[in-house]
mmCIF file of C-alpha atoms in Angstrom:
data_model
loop_
_atom_site.group_PDB
_atom_site.id
_atom_site.type_symbol
_atom_site.label_atom_id
_atom_site.label_comp_id
_atom_site.label_asym_id
_atom_site.label_seq_id
_atom_site.Cartn_x
_atom_site.Cartn_y
_atom_site.Cartn_z
ATOM 1 C CA MET A 10 7.558 -12.716 9.679
ATOM 2 C CA ILE A 11 6.471 -12.070 13.036
ATOM 3 C CA ASN A 12 4.420 -13.854 15.120
ATOM 4 C CA ASN A 13 2.047 -12.207 17.350
ATOM 5 C CA PRO A 14 -1.809 -12.452 18.740
ATOM 6 C CA PHE A 15 -2.861 -9.722 16.247
ATOM 7 C CA ILE A 16 -1.684 -11.815 13.197
ATOM 8 C CA ALA A 17 -2.783 -14.981 15.021
ATOM 9 C CA ILE A 18 -6.730 -13.748 15.253
ATOM 10 C CA ALA A 19 -6.112 -11.743 11.915
ATOM 11 C CA LEU A 20 -5.309 -15.202 10.219
ATOM 12 C CA SER A 21 -8.459 -17.341 12.238
ATOM 13 C CA LEU A 22 -11.104 -14.495 11.309
ATOM 14 C CA SER A 23 -9.634 -13.470 7.204
ATOM 15 C CA SER A 24 -8.950 -16.597 5.567
ATOM 16 C CA LEU A 25 -11.471 -15.980 2.504
ATOM 17 C CA LEU A 26 -9.862 -12.363 2.514
ATOM 18 C CA MET A 27 -6.757 -13.704 2.569
ATOM 19 C CA SER A 28 -7.876 -16.017 -0.986
ATOM 20 C CA VAL A 29 -9.661 -12.793 -2.259
ATOM 21 C CA ASN A 30 -6.281 -10.806 -2.195
ATOM 22 C CA ALA A 31 -4.667 -14.375 -3.977
ATOM 23 C CA LEU A 32 -6.893 -14.142 -7.019
ATOM 24 C CA ALA A 33 -6.039 -10.010 -6.832
ATOM 25 C CA HIS A 34 -2.594 -10.981 -7.341
ATOM 26 C CA SER A 35 -3.091 -13.811 -10.183
ATOM 27 C CA HIS A 36 -2.426 -13.294 -13.353
ATOM 28 C CA ALA A 37 -4.698 -15.238 -14.837
ATOM 29 C CA HIS A 38 -6.106 -11.695 -14.820
ATOM 30 C CA PRO A 39 -4.601 -9.375 -17.643
ATOM 31 C CA GLN A 40 -4.798 -5.638 -17.278
ATOM 32 C CA SER A 41 -6.197 -3.331 -19.966
ATOM 33 C CA GLU A 42 -4.134 -1.219 -21.428
ATOM 34 C CA LYS A 43 -5.499 1.398 -19.925
ATOM 35 C CA ALA A 44 -4.812 -0.270 -16.663
ATOM 36 C CA LYS A 45 -1.128 -0.161 -17.206
ATOM 37 C CA GLN A 46 -1.383 2.996 -18.343
ATOM 38 C CA ALA A 47 -2.760 4.281 -15.115
ATOM 39 C CA SER A 48 -0.342 2.393 -13.090
ATOM 40 C CA LYS A 49 2.011 3.682 -14.174
ATOM 41 C CA GLY A 50 1.035 7.944 -13.477
ATOM 42 C CA PHE A 51 -0.802 8.589 -17.232
ATOM 43 C CA PHE A 52 -5.046 8.753 -16.960
ATOM 44 C CA ASP A 53 -7.865 10.735 -17.310
ATOM 45 C CA ASP A 54 -8.757 12.185 -14.745
ATOM 46 C CA ALA A 55 -12.232 12.062 -16.069
ATOM 47 C CA ASP A 56 -11.340 7.776 -15.185
ATOM 48 C CA VAL A 57 -11.239 8.153 -11.998
ATOM 49 C CA LYS A 58 -13.494 6.844 -9.938
ATOM 50 C CA ASP A 59 -14.662 6.644 -6.062
ATOM 51 C CA ARG A 60 -13.834 3.260 -4.118
ATOM 52 C CA LYS A 61 -15.221 1.047 -0.772
ATOM 53 C CA LEU A 62 -13.014 0.870 2.140
ATOM 54 C CA SER A 63 -13.320 -3.015 1.405
ATOM 55 C CA ASP A 64 -10.912 -2.793 -1.446
ATOM 56 C CA TRP A 65 -8.036 -3.688 0.287
ATOM 57 C CA ASP A 66 -9.775 -6.279 2.512
ATOM 58 C CA GLY A 67 -7.329 -8.780 3.765
ATOM 59 C CA ILE A 68 -4.666 -8.931 6.209
ATOM 60 C CA TRP A 69 -1.565 -6.934 4.722
ATOM 61 C CA GLU A 70 2.424 -6.701 6.079
ATOM 62 C CA SER A 71 4.823 -3.997 5.712
ATOM 63 C CA ILE A 72 7.775 -5.180 3.449
ATOM 64 C CA ASN A 73 9.934 -2.522 4.746
ATOM 65 C CA PRO A 74 11.929 -5.307 7.526
ATOM 66 C CA LEU A 75 12.628 -7.805 3.918
ATOM 67 C CA LEU A 76 13.687 -4.128 2.280
ATOM 68 C CA LEU A 77 16.341 -4.128 5.743
ATOM 69 C CA SER A 78 16.809 -8.039 5.358
ATOM 70 C CA GLY A 79 18.306 -7.532 1.896
ATOM 71 C CA LYS A 80 15.938 -9.900 0.796
ATOM 72 C CA LEU A 81 14.531 -6.966 -1.590
ATOM 73 C CA ASP A 82 18.076 -6.876 -3.336
ATOM 74 C CA PRO A 83 17.116 -8.514 -6.961
ATOM 75 C CA VAL A 84 13.797 -5.562 -7.080
ATOM 76 C CA LEU A 85 16.579 -2.837 -6.492
ATOM 77 C CA GLU A 86 19.238 -4.400 -9.188
ATOM 78 C CA HIS A 87 16.738 -4.453 -11.369
ATOM 79 C CA LYS A 88 15.556 -0.999 -10.854
ATOM 80 C CA ALA A 89 18.863 0.279 -10.816
ATOM 81 C CA LYS A 90 20.124 -1.225 -14.405
ATOM 82 C CA THR A 91 16.672 -0.362 -15.593
ATOM 83 C CA ASN A 92 16.338 3.187 -14.717
ATOM 84 C CA LYS A 93 19.727 3.864 -14.711
ATOM 85 C CA ASP A 94 18.962 7.072 -12.468
ATOM 86 C CA LYS A 95 20.348 5.866 -8.959
ATOM 87 C CA THR A 96 22.808 2.909 -7.808
ATOM 88 C CA ILE A 97 21.755 0.023 -6.097
ATOM 89 C CA GLU A 98 22.777 1.837 -2.994
ATOM 90 C CA GLU A 99 20.438 4.726 -3.519
ATOM 91 C CA TYR A 100 17.785 3.129 -4.667
ATOM 92 C CA ARG A 101 18.903 1.418 -0.833
ATOM 93 C CA ASP A 102 18.277 4.682 0.855
ATOM 94 C CA TYR A 103 15.528 5.446 -1.364
ATOM 95 C CA TYR A 104 13.535 3.082 0.130
ATOM 96 C CA LYS A 105 15.075 2.814 2.871
ATOM 97 C CA LYS A 106 12.939 5.968 3.573
ATOM 98 C CA GLY A 107 9.860 5.669 1.722
ATOM 99 C CA TYR A 108 9.508 2.176 3.302
ATOM 100 C CA LYS A 109 10.278 3.120 6.335
ATOM 101 C CA THR A 110 7.415 2.484 9.804
ATOM 102 C CA ASP A 111 6.507 0.657 12.937
ATOM 103 C CA VAL A 112 3.110 -0.902 12.022
ATOM 104 C CA ASN A 113 4.476 -4.141 10.705
ATOM 105 C CA ASN A 114 0.812 -5.222 9.783
ATOM 106 C CA ILE A 115 -2.509 -4.150 8.893
ATOM 107 C CA SER A 116 -5.745 -6.299 9.273
ATOM 108 C CA ILE A 117 -8.914 -4.480 6.698
ATOM 109 C CA GLU A 118 -12.995 -6.413 7.009
ATOM 110 C CA ASN A 119 -16.559 -4.876 7.663
ATOM 111 C CA ASN A 120 -14.905 -1.171 7.716
ATOM 112 C CA ILE A 121 -12.507 -2.006 10.432
ATOM 113 C CA ILE A 122 -8.893 -1.861 10.100
ATOM 114 C CA GLU A 123 -6.831 -3.134 12.640
ATOM 115 C CA PHE A 124 -2.972 -1.591 13.061
ATOM 116 C CA SER A 125 -0.353 -4.656 14.630
ATOM 117 C CA GLN A 126 2.498 -1.772 15.813
ATOM 118 C CA ASN A 127 5.460 -2.267 18.047
ATOM 119 C CA GLY A 128 3.382 -5.474 19.933
ATOM 120 C CA HIS A 129 -0.217 -2.962 20.088
ATOM 121 C CA VAL A 130 -2.722 -3.506 18.515
ATOM 122 C CA SER A 131 -5.017 0.022 17.320
ATOM 123 C CA ARG A 132 -8.347 -0.288 15.983
ATOM 124 C CA CYS A 133 -11.310 1.937 13.874
ATOM 125 C CA GLU A 134 -13.855 2.215 11.555
ATOM 126 C CA TYR A 135 -13.424 3.924 8.981
ATOM 127 C CA HIS A 136 -15.548 5.958 6.225
ATOM 128 C CA TYR A 137 -14.408 7.333 2.489
ATOM 129 C CA SER A 138 -13.528 10.556 2.430
ATOM 130 C CA GLY A 139 -13.424 11.014 -1.302
ATOM 131 C CA PHE A 140 -10.087 10.691 -3.418
ATOM 132 C CA LYS A 141 -7.482 13.502 -4.447
ATOM 133 C CA ILE A 142 -5.776 13.473 -7.492
ATOM 134 C CA LEU A 143 -1.674 14.906 -7.050
ATOM 135 C CA GLN A 144 0.437 16.021 -10.553
ATOM 136 C CA TYR A 145 3.921 15.016 -10.251
ATOM 137 C CA ALA A 146 6.297 17.255 -10.299
ATOM 138 C CA SER A 147 8.264 13.991 -13.314
ATOM 139 C CA GLY A 148 4.547 14.732 -14.893
ATOM 140 C CA LYS A 149 2.926 11.533 -13.849
ATOM 141 C CA LYS A 150 -0.013 11.307 -11.364
ATOM 142 C CA GLY A 151 -1.445 9.502 -8.416
ATOM 143 C CA VAL A 152 -4.498 9.221 -7.026
ATOM 144 C CA ARG A 153 -5.278 8.774 -3.027
ATOM 145 C CA TYR A 154 -7.662 7.166 -1.552
ATOM 146 C CA LEU A 155 -9.303 8.943 1.700
ATOM 147 C CA PHE A 156 -10.394 7.245 4.472
ATOM 148 C CA GLU A 157 -11.776 9.475 8.215
ATOM 149 C CA CYS A 158 -11.261 6.925 11.721
ATOM 150 C CA GLN A 159 -14.413 7.673 13.422
ATOM 151 C CA ASP A 160 -13.947 6.599 16.967
ATOM 152 C CA ALA A 161 -12.126 9.845 18.856
ATOM 153 C CA ALA A 162 -11.305 7.625 21.446
ATOM 154 C CA SER A 163 -9.587 4.841 18.906
ATOM 155 C CA LYS A 164 -5.020 5.264 18.772
ATOM 156 C CA ALA A 165 -5.804 4.525 15.230
ATOM 157 C CA PRO A 166 -4.554 7.185 12.775
ATOM 158 C CA LYS A 167 -7.506 9.123 12.515
ATOM 159 C CA TYR A 168 -6.409 10.311 8.905
ATOM 160 C CA ILE A 169 -5.156 7.209 5.995
ATOM 161 C CA GLN A 170 -4.418 7.990 2.813
ATOM 162 C CA PHE A 171 -4.281 4.769 0.598
ATOM 163 C CA SER A 172 -1.866 4.262 -3.189
ATOM 164 C CA ASP A 173 -1.973 1.195 -5.692
ATOM 165 C CA HIS A 174 -1.678 2.877 -8.853
ATOM 166 C CA ILE A 175 -5.548 1.604 -9.669
ATOM 167 C CA ILE A 176 -8.174 4.379 -10.644
ATOM 168 C CA GLU A 177 -11.423 2.150 -10.279
ATOM 169 C CA PRO A 178 -12.852 -0.102 -7.462
ATOM 170 C CA GLN A 179 -11.303 -3.545 -7.480
ATOM 171 C CA PRO A 180 -9.222 -5.744 -5.039
ATOM 172 C CA SER A 181 -5.823 -4.732 -4.490
ATOM 173 C CA GLY A 182 -2.330 -6.696 -5.163
ATOM 174 C CA HIS A 183 -0.380 -3.949 -2.786
ATOM 175 C CA PHE A 184 -0.680 -0.769 -1.247
ATOM 176 C CA HIS A 185 0.826 2.456 -0.245
ATOM 177 C CA LEU A 186 -0.308 4.073 2.944
ATOM 178 C CA TYR A 187 -0.350 7.426 4.186
ATOM 179 C CA MET A 188 -1.119 8.153 8.006
ATOM 180 C CA GLY A 189 -1.975 10.144 10.216
ATOM 181 C CA ASN A 190 -3.551 12.765 12.675
ATOM 182 C CA GLU A 191 -3.137 16.120 11.554
ATOM 183 C CA SER A 192 -5.372 17.035 8.714
ATOM 184 C CA HIS A 193 -6.133 15.309 5.028
ATOM 185 C CA GLU A 194 -4.683 18.113 3.533
ATOM 186 C CA LYS A 195 -1.593 17.641 5.444
ATOM 187 C CA LEU A 196 -0.822 13.744 4.306
ATOM 188 C CA LEU A 197 -1.374 15.174 1.240
ATOM 189 C CA GLN A 198 1.511 16.724 1.643
ATOM 190 C CA GLN A 199 3.571 13.730 2.964
ATOM 191 C CA MET A 200 5.709 12.876 0.032
ATOM 192 C CA ASP A 201 8.783 11.030 0.825
ATOM 193 C CA ASN A 202 7.243 8.439 3.425
ATOM 194 C CA TRP A 203 4.813 5.934 1.544
ATOM 195 C CA PRO A 204 4.662 2.523 4.080
ATOM 196 C CA THR A 205 4.008 -0.305 1.892
ATOM 197 C CA TYR A 206 2.066 -3.571 1.956
ATOM 198 C CA TYR A 207 1.917 -6.494 0.314
ATOM 199 C CA PRO A 208 -0.543 -9.479 1.702
ATOM 200 C CA TYR A 209 0.307 -11.623 4.253
ATOM 201 C CA SER A 210 -0.238 -14.572 2.651
ATOM 202 C CA LEU A 211 2.523 -14.188 0.319
ATOM 203 C CA ASN A 212 6.118 -15.104 1.587
ATOM 204 C CA ASP A 213 9.076 -13.302 0.454
ATOM 205 C CA GLU A 214 10.054 -15.183 -2.754
ATOM 206 C CA GLN A 215 6.228 -14.150 -3.686
ATOM 207 C CA ILE A 216 6.418 -10.265 -2.787
ATOM 208 C CA VAL A 217 9.966 -10.221 -4.397
ATOM 209 C CA HIS A 218 8.485 -12.133 -7.858
ATOM 210 C CA GLU A 219 5.385 -10.155 -7.625
ATOM 211 C CA MET A 220 7.633 -6.471 -7.547
ATOM 212 C CA LEU A 221 10.160 -7.081 -10.499
ATOM 213 C CA HIS A 222 7.226 -9.169 -12.721
ATOM 214 C CA HIS A 223 3.307 -6.650 -12.476
#
């Protein structure tokens, strides 16, 4: 989607990780009924398990450009037709706010995360800070996995939180990432902006397919 040194380096170093992402997204691994319910926001708190940063290893790209270019219109049309709670344009506005980010690409390997933002790359080693279970007004629940940058001099986000509709250790197929420098507590209050990332190895059509069928 973009052409910069970050991608060239990341691709050369992480081809294996990309293949792992592809396997994680394979239709050959059906989810259990409990996992399906968890992905919809219904689960017992006791079933939530700690996870390692390696669950998100790989090279990832923001899908915000796909939304802005109109390539996600089939997804918006499907949601409007299926849920009937918003029009296509209302969904477009909702996701414009949700997906908005200038962090176009992310690479994760060996607990190091690199962020490509407006042509600049920042990196940091992140350590796990536990998870938080959130109760939403809709009655559904979500889990955020918390990590903290260990280098005070790094320009990478100090605090990050992953949410991927998974509640136990396994490779992620896509994720929402909350990023900030104030505190985890402040970040947990963020409900309107959730930059979303899919494997860089997927083309635009494959991403649309994943969004429609998973």
